[in-house]
Short mmCIF file of C-alpha atoms and ligand atoms in Angstrom, two decimals:
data_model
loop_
_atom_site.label_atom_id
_atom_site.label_comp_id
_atom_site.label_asym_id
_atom_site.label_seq_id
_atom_site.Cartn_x
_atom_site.Cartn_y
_atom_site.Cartn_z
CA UNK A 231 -94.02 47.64 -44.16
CA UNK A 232 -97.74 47.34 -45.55
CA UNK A 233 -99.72 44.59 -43.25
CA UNK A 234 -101.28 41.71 -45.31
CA UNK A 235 -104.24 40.58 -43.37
CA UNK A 236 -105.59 36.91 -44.01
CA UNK A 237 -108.91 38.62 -45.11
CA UNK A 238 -107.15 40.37 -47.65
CA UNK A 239 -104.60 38.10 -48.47
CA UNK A 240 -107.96 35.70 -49.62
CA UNK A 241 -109.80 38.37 -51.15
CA UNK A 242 -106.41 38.96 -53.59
CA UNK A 243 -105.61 35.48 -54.43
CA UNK A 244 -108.89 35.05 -55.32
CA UNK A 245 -109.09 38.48 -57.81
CA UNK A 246 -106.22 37.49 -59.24
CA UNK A 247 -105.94 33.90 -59.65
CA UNK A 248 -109.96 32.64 -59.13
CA UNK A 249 -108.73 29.78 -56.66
CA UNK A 250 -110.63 30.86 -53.75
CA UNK A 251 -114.68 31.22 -54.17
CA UNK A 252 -116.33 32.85 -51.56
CA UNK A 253 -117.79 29.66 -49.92
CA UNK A 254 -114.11 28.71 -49.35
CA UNK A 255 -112.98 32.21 -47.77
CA UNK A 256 -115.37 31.68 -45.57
CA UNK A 257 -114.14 28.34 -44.23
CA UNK A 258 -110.38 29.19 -43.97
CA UNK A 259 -111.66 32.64 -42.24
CA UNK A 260 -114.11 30.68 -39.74
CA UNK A 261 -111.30 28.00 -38.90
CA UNK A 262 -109.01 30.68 -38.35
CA UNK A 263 -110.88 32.40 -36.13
CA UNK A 264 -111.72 29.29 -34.26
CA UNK A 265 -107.75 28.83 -34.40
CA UNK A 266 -107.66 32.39 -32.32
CA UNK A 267 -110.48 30.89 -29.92
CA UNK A 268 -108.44 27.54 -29.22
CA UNK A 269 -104.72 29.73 -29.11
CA UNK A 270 -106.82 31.71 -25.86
CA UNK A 271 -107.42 28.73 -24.22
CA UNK A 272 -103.85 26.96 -24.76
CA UNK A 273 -102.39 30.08 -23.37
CA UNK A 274 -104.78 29.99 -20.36
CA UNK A 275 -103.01 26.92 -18.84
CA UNK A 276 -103.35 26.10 -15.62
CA UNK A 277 -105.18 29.32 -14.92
CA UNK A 278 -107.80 27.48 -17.14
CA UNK A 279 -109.32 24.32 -16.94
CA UNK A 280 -107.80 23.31 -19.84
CA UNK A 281 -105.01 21.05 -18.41
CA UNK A 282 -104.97 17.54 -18.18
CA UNK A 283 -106.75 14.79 -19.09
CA UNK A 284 -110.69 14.78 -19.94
CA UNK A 285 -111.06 10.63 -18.79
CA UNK A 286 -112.34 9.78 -22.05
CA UNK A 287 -111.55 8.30 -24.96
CA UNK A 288 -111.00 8.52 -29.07
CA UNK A 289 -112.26 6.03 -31.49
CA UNK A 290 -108.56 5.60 -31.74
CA UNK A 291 -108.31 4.62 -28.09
CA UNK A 292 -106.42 7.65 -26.82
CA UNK A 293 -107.20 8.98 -23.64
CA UNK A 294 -108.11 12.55 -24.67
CA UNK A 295 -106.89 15.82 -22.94
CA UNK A 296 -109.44 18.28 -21.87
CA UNK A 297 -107.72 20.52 -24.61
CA UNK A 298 -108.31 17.93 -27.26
CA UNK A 299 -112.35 18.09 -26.41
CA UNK A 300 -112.21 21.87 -26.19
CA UNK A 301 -110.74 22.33 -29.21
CA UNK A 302 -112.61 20.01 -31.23
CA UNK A 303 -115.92 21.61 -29.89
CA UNK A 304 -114.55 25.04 -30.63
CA UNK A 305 -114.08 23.80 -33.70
CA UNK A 306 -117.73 22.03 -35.05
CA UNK A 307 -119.39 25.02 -33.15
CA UNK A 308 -117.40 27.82 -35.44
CA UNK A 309 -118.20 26.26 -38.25
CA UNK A 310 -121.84 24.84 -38.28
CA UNK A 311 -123.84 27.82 -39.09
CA UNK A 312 -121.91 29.43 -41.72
CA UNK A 313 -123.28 27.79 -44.74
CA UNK A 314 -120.55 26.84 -46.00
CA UNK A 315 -119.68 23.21 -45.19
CA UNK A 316 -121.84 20.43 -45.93
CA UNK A 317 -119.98 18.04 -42.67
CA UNK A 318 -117.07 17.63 -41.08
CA UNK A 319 -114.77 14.68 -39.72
CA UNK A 320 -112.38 15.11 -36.37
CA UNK A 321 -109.29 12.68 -34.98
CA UNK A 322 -111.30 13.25 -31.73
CA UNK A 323 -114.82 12.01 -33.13
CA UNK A 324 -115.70 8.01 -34.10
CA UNK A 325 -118.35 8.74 -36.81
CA UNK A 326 -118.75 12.41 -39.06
CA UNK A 327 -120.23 15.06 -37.91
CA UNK A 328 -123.04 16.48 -40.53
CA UNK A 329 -124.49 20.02 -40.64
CA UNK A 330 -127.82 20.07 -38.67
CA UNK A 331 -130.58 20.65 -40.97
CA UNK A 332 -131.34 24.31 -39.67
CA UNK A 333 -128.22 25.61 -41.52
CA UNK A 334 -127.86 25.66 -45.40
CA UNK A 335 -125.70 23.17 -46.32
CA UNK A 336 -122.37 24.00 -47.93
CA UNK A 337 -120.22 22.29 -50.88
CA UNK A 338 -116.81 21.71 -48.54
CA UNK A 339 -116.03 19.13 -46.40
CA UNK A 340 -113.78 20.01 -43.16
CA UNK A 341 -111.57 17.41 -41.48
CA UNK A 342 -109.28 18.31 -38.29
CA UNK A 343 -107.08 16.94 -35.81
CA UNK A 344 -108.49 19.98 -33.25
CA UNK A 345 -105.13 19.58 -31.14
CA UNK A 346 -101.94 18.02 -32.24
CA UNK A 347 -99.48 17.17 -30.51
CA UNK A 348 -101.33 16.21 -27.25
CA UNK A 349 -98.55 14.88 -24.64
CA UNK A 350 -97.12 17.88 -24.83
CA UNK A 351 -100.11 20.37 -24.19
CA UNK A 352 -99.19 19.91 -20.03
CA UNK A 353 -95.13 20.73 -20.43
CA UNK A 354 -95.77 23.99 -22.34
CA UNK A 355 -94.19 22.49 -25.74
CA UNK A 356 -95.62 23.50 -28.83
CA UNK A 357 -98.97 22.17 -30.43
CA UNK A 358 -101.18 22.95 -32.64
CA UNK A 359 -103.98 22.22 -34.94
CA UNK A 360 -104.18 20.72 -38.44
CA UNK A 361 -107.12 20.98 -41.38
CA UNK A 362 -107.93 19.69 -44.35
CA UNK A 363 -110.74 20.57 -46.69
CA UNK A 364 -111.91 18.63 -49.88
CA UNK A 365 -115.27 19.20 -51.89
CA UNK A 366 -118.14 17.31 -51.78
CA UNK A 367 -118.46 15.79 -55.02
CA UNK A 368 -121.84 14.92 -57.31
CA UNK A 369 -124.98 16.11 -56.65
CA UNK A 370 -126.67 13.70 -54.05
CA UNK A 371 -128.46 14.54 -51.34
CA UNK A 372 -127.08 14.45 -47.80
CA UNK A 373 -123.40 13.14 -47.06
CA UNK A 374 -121.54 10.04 -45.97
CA UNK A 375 -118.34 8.86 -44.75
CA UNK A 376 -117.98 7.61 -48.28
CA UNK A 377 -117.81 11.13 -49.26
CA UNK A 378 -114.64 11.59 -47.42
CA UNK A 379 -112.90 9.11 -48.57
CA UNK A 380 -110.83 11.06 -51.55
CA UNK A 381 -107.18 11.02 -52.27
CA UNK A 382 -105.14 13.92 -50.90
CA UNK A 383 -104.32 15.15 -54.26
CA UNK A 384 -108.14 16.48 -54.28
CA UNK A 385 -107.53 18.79 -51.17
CA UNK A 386 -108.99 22.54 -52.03
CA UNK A 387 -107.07 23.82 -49.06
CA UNK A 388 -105.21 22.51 -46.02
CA UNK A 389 -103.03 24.29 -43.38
CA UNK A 390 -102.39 23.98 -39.81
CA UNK A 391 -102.09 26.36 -37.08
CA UNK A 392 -99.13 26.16 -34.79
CA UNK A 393 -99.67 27.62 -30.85
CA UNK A 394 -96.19 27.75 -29.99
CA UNK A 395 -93.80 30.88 -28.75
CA UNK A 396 -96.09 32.60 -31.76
CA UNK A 397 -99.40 31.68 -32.65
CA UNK A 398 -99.13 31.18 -37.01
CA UNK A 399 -101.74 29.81 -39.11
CA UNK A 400 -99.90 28.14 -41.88
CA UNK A 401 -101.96 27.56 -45.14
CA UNK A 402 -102.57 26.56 -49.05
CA UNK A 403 -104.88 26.69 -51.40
CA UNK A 404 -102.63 24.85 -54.15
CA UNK A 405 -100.80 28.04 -54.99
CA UNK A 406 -97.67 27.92 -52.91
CA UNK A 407 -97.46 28.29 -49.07
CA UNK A 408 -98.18 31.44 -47.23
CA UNK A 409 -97.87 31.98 -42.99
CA UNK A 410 -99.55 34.26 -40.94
CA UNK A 411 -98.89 35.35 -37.80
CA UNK A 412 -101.13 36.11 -35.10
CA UNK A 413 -101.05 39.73 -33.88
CA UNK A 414 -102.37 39.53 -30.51
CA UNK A 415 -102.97 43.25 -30.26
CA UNK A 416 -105.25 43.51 -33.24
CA UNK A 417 -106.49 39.87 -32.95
CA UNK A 418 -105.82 39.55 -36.48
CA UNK A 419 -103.41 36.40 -38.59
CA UNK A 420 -100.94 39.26 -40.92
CA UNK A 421 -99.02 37.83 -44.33
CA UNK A 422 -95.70 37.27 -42.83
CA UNK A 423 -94.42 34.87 -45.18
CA UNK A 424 -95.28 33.90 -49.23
CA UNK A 425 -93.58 31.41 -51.06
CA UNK A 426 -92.14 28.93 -48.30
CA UNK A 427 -89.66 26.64 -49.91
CA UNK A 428 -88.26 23.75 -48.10
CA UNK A 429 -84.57 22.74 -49.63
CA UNK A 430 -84.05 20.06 -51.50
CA UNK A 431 -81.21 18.96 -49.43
CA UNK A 432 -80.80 18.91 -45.47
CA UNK A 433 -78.54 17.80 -42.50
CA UNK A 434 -81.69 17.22 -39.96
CA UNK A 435 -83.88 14.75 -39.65
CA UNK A 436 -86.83 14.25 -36.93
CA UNK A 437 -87.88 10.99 -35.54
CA UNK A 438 -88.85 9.27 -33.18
CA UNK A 439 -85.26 7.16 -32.49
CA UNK A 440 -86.42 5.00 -29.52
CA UNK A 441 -88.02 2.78 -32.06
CA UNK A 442 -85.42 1.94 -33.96
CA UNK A 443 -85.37 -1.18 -33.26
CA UNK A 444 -88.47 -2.01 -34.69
CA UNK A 445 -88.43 -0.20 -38.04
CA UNK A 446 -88.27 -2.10 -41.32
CA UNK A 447 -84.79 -2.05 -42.67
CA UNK A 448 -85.10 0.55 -45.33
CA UNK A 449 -86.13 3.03 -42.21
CA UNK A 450 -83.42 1.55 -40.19
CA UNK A 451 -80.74 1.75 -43.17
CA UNK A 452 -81.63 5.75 -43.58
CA UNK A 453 -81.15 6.76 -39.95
CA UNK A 454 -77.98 4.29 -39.37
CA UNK A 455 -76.06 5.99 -42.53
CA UNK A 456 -76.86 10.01 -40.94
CA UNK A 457 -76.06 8.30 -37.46
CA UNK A 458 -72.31 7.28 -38.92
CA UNK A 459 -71.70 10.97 -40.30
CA UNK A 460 -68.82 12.44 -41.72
CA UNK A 461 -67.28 9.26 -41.92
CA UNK A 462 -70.16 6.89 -43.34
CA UNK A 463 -71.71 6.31 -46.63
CA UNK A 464 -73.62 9.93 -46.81
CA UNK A 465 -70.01 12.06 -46.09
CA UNK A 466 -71.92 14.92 -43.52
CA UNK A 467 -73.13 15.09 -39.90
CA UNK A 468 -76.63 14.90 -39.35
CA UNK A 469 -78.62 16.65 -36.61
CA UNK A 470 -81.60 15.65 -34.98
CA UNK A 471 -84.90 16.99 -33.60
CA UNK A 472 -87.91 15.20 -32.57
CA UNK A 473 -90.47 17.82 -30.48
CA UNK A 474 -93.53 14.86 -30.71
CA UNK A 475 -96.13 17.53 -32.38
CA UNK A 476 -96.32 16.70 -36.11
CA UNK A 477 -97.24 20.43 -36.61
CA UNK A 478 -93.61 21.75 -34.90
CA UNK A 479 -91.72 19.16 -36.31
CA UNK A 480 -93.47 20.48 -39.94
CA UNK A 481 -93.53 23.92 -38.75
CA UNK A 482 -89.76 23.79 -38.43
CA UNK A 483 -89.35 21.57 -41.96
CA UNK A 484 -90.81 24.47 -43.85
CA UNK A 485 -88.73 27.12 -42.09
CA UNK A 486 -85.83 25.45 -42.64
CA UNK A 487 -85.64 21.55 -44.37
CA UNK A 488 -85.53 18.41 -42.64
CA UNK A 489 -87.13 15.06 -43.12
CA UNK A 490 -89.74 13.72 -40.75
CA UNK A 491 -90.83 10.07 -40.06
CA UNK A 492 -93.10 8.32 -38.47
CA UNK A 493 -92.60 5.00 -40.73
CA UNK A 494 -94.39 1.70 -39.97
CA UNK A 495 -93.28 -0.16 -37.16
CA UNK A 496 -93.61 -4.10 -35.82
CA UNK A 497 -94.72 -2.62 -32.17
CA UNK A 498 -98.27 -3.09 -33.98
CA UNK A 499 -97.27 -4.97 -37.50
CA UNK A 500 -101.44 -4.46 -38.86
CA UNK A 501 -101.30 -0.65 -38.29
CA UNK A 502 -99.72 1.06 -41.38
CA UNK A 503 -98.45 3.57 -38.88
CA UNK A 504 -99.41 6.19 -36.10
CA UNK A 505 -100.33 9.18 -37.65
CA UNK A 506 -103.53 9.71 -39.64
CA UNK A 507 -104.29 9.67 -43.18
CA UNK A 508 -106.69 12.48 -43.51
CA UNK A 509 -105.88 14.53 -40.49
CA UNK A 510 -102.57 14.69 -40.56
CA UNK A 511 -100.64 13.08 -43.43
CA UNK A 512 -102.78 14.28 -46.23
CA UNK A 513 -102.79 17.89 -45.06
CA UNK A 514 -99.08 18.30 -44.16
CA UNK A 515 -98.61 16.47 -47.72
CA UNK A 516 -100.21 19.17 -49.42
CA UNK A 517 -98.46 21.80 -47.11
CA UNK A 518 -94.53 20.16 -48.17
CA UNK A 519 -95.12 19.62 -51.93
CA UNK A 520 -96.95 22.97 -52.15
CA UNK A 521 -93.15 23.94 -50.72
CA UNK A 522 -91.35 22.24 -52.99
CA UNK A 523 -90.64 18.60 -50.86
CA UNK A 524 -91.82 15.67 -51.16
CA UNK A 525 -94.09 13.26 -48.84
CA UNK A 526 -94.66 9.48 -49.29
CA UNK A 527 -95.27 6.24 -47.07
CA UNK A 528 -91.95 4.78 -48.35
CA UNK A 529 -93.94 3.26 -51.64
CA UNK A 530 -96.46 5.89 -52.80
CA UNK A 531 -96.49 9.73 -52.70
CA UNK A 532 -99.29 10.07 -49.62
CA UNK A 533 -102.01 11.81 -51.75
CA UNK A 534 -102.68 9.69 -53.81
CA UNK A 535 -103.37 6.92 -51.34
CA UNK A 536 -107.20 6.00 -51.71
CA UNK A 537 -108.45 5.87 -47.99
CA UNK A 538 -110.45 3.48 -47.33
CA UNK A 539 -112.06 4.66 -43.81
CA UNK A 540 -111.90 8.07 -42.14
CA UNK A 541 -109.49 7.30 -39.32
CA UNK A 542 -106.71 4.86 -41.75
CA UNK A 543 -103.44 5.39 -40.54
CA UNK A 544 -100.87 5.35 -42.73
CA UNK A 545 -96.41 5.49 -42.71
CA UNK A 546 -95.34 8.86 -42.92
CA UNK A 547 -91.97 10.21 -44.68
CA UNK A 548 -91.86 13.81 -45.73
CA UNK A 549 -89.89 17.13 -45.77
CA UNK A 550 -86.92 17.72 -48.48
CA UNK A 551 -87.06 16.21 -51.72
CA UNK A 552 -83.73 14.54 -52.42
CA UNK A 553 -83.67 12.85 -48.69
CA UNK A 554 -87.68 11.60 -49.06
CA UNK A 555 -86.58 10.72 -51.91
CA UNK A 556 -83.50 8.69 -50.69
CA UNK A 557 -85.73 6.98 -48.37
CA UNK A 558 -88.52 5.97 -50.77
CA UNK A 559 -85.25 4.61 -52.91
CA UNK A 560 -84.41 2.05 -50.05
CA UNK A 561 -88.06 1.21 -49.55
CA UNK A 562 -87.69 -0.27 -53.44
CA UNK A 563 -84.22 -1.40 -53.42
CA UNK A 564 -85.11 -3.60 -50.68
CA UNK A 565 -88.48 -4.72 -51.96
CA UNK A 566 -89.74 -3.52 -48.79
CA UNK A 567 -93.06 -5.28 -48.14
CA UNK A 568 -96.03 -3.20 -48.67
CA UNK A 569 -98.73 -5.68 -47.60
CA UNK A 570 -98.61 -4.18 -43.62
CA UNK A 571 -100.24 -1.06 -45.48
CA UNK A 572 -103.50 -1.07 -46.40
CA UNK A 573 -103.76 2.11 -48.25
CA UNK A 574 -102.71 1.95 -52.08
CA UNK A 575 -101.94 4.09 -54.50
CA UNK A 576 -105.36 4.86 -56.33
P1 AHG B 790 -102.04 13.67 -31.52
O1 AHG B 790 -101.62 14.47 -30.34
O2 AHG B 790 -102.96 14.41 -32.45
O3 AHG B 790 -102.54 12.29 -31.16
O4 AHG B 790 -100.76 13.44 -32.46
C1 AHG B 790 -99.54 13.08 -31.90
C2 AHG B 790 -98.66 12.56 -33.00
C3 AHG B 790 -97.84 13.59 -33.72
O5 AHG B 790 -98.18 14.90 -33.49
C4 AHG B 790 -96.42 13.30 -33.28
O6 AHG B 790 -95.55 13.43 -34.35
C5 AHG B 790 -96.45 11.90 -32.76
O7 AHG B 790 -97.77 11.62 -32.42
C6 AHG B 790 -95.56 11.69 -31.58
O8 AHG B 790 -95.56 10.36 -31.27
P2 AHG B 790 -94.54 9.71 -30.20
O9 AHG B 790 -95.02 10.16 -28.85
O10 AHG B 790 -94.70 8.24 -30.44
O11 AHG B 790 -93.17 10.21 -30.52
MN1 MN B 791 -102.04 14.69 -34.30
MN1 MN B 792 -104.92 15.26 -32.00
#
């Protein structure tokens, strides 16, 4: 079998369909390679100091792990110098992070959560990281948080890269979904999948089920009609997986269907959710309708929420179409009430 390397795989799609300029092979070839940097040091583990936590905090209020810090430094420090991003936003940082002035400035801006899937990185689960790039748009000089602050649907790339029992960078530039997996021996990602599709229909869902109890009742509805099975409303058994890494529950989504949620919850009624608007959501968005599924936050499809701040949180519901779908049904049949989310449709 002929071996697709990333660097070729970019250097085709771009000859033949002009979606990838230069600037932007760049970028997906720098965050890859500071993918390969932060798969070293996962694999270290306890041989490296890369275990535990670091005794700090996020803007979020997260105690970060030493592997979240590494990872996000990894990270900035790959891609500072290239000339090809103009700043970049992290999960793990409270304000962006511009290019310093001794670099030419780019047109792209990068946002990342560096490591996902944190309370795992000490049991030797899978975890990975997740990026999103968007363009900086007009002409003015220097760049703000206001810069940031597009809809999803304006994403020029996104992808994440998954450090489990293989290391695969998982990507798209709005032509269909392609996976790569990390050959150790040559240190280079190879084409080992093109044109993921996620079914439209699925027996597995993923989340997180000691909550149900404080999920809104469309949430609750969905998960009590798999829960009765053959003999309830939907006719089938359901199976369920929950790993607590957005990028394996994903990972496993576009290998195979599923729906994942991480809806809104009363534990913390002003939060629209856990998971992050531009880190996470928006790029795994891209990723499952690139694949043929579907993602909203039970109203609106997720990109084309208008954020409005870097680190919004928003109600996540994605995976196969018809069960996303099904979900986003309830959401109106109930009249669900939107006003706990503060992102809206733009
Ligand atoms: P992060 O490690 O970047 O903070 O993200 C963790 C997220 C996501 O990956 C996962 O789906 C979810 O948190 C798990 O949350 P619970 O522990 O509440 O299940
Ligand atoms: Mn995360
Ligand atoms: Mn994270």
């Amino acid at each position: 079998m002929k071996r697709i390397s990333l660097t070729q795989y970019l250097v085709e799609q771009q000859r033949e369909h002009g979606r990838i300029p230069s600037q932007l092979r760049l970028l997906i070839e720098v965050v890859a390679r500071a993918c390969k940097r932060i798969a070293i040091s996962v694999n270290k583990g306890a041989l490296g100091d890369v275990m535990g936590s670091a005794d700090t905090e996020n803007v979020q209020g997260e105690v970060q792990k030493k592997l979240d810090v590494i990872s996000n430094e990894v990270l900035i420090e790959a891609n500072e110098w290239g000339g090809h991003l103009a700043a970049m936003a992290s999960e793990e940082m409270d304000t962006i992070h511009l290019v310093p002035n001794r670099y030419p400035q780019g047109e792209y801006l990068l946002l990342f959560d560096p490591l996902d899937g944190s309370s795992n990185i000490d049991v030797n689960v899978s975890i990975g990281t997740i990026f999103s790039v968007l363009r900086k748009v007009g002409h003015h000089h220097g760049v703000s948080e206001q810069d940031f602050l597009q809809p999803g649907r304006f994403q020029a790339a996104a992808g994440y890269c998954i450090y489990g029992p293989q290391t695969t960078l998982v990507l798209t530039v709005g032509d269909g979904v392609a996976m790569f997996t990390l050959d150790r021996e040559t240190g280079s990602f190879v084409l080992t999948e093109e044109n993921v599709q996620i079914p439209a229909d699925t027996k597995e869902f993923a989340v997180n089920m000691s909550n149900l109890r404080h999920w809104a009742p469309p949430v609750k509805r969905y998960i009590e009609e798999c829960l009765a099975g053959k003999d309830g409303p939907r006719g089938k058994d359901f199976n369920m997986r929950w790993i607590a890494s957005m990028v394996a529950d994903v990972h496993r989504i576009l290998c195979r269907g599923g729906i994942f949620m991480y809806p809104w919850d009363k534990r913390e009624p002003e939060k629209a959710g856990k998971l992050r608007l531009m880190y996470e959501a928006n790029p795994m968005a891209f990723l499952v309708e690139q694949a043929g599924g579907m993602a909203t936050n039970g109203h609106d499809r997720i990109m084309d929420l208008q954020p409005g701040k870097l680190h919004e949180r928003v109600s996540v519901i994605l995976g196969s179409k018809n069960e996303v779908q099904r979900v986003t049904d309830y959401h109106r049949d109930t009249g669900a009430e939107a006003a706990s989310q503060p992102a809206q449709a733009a």
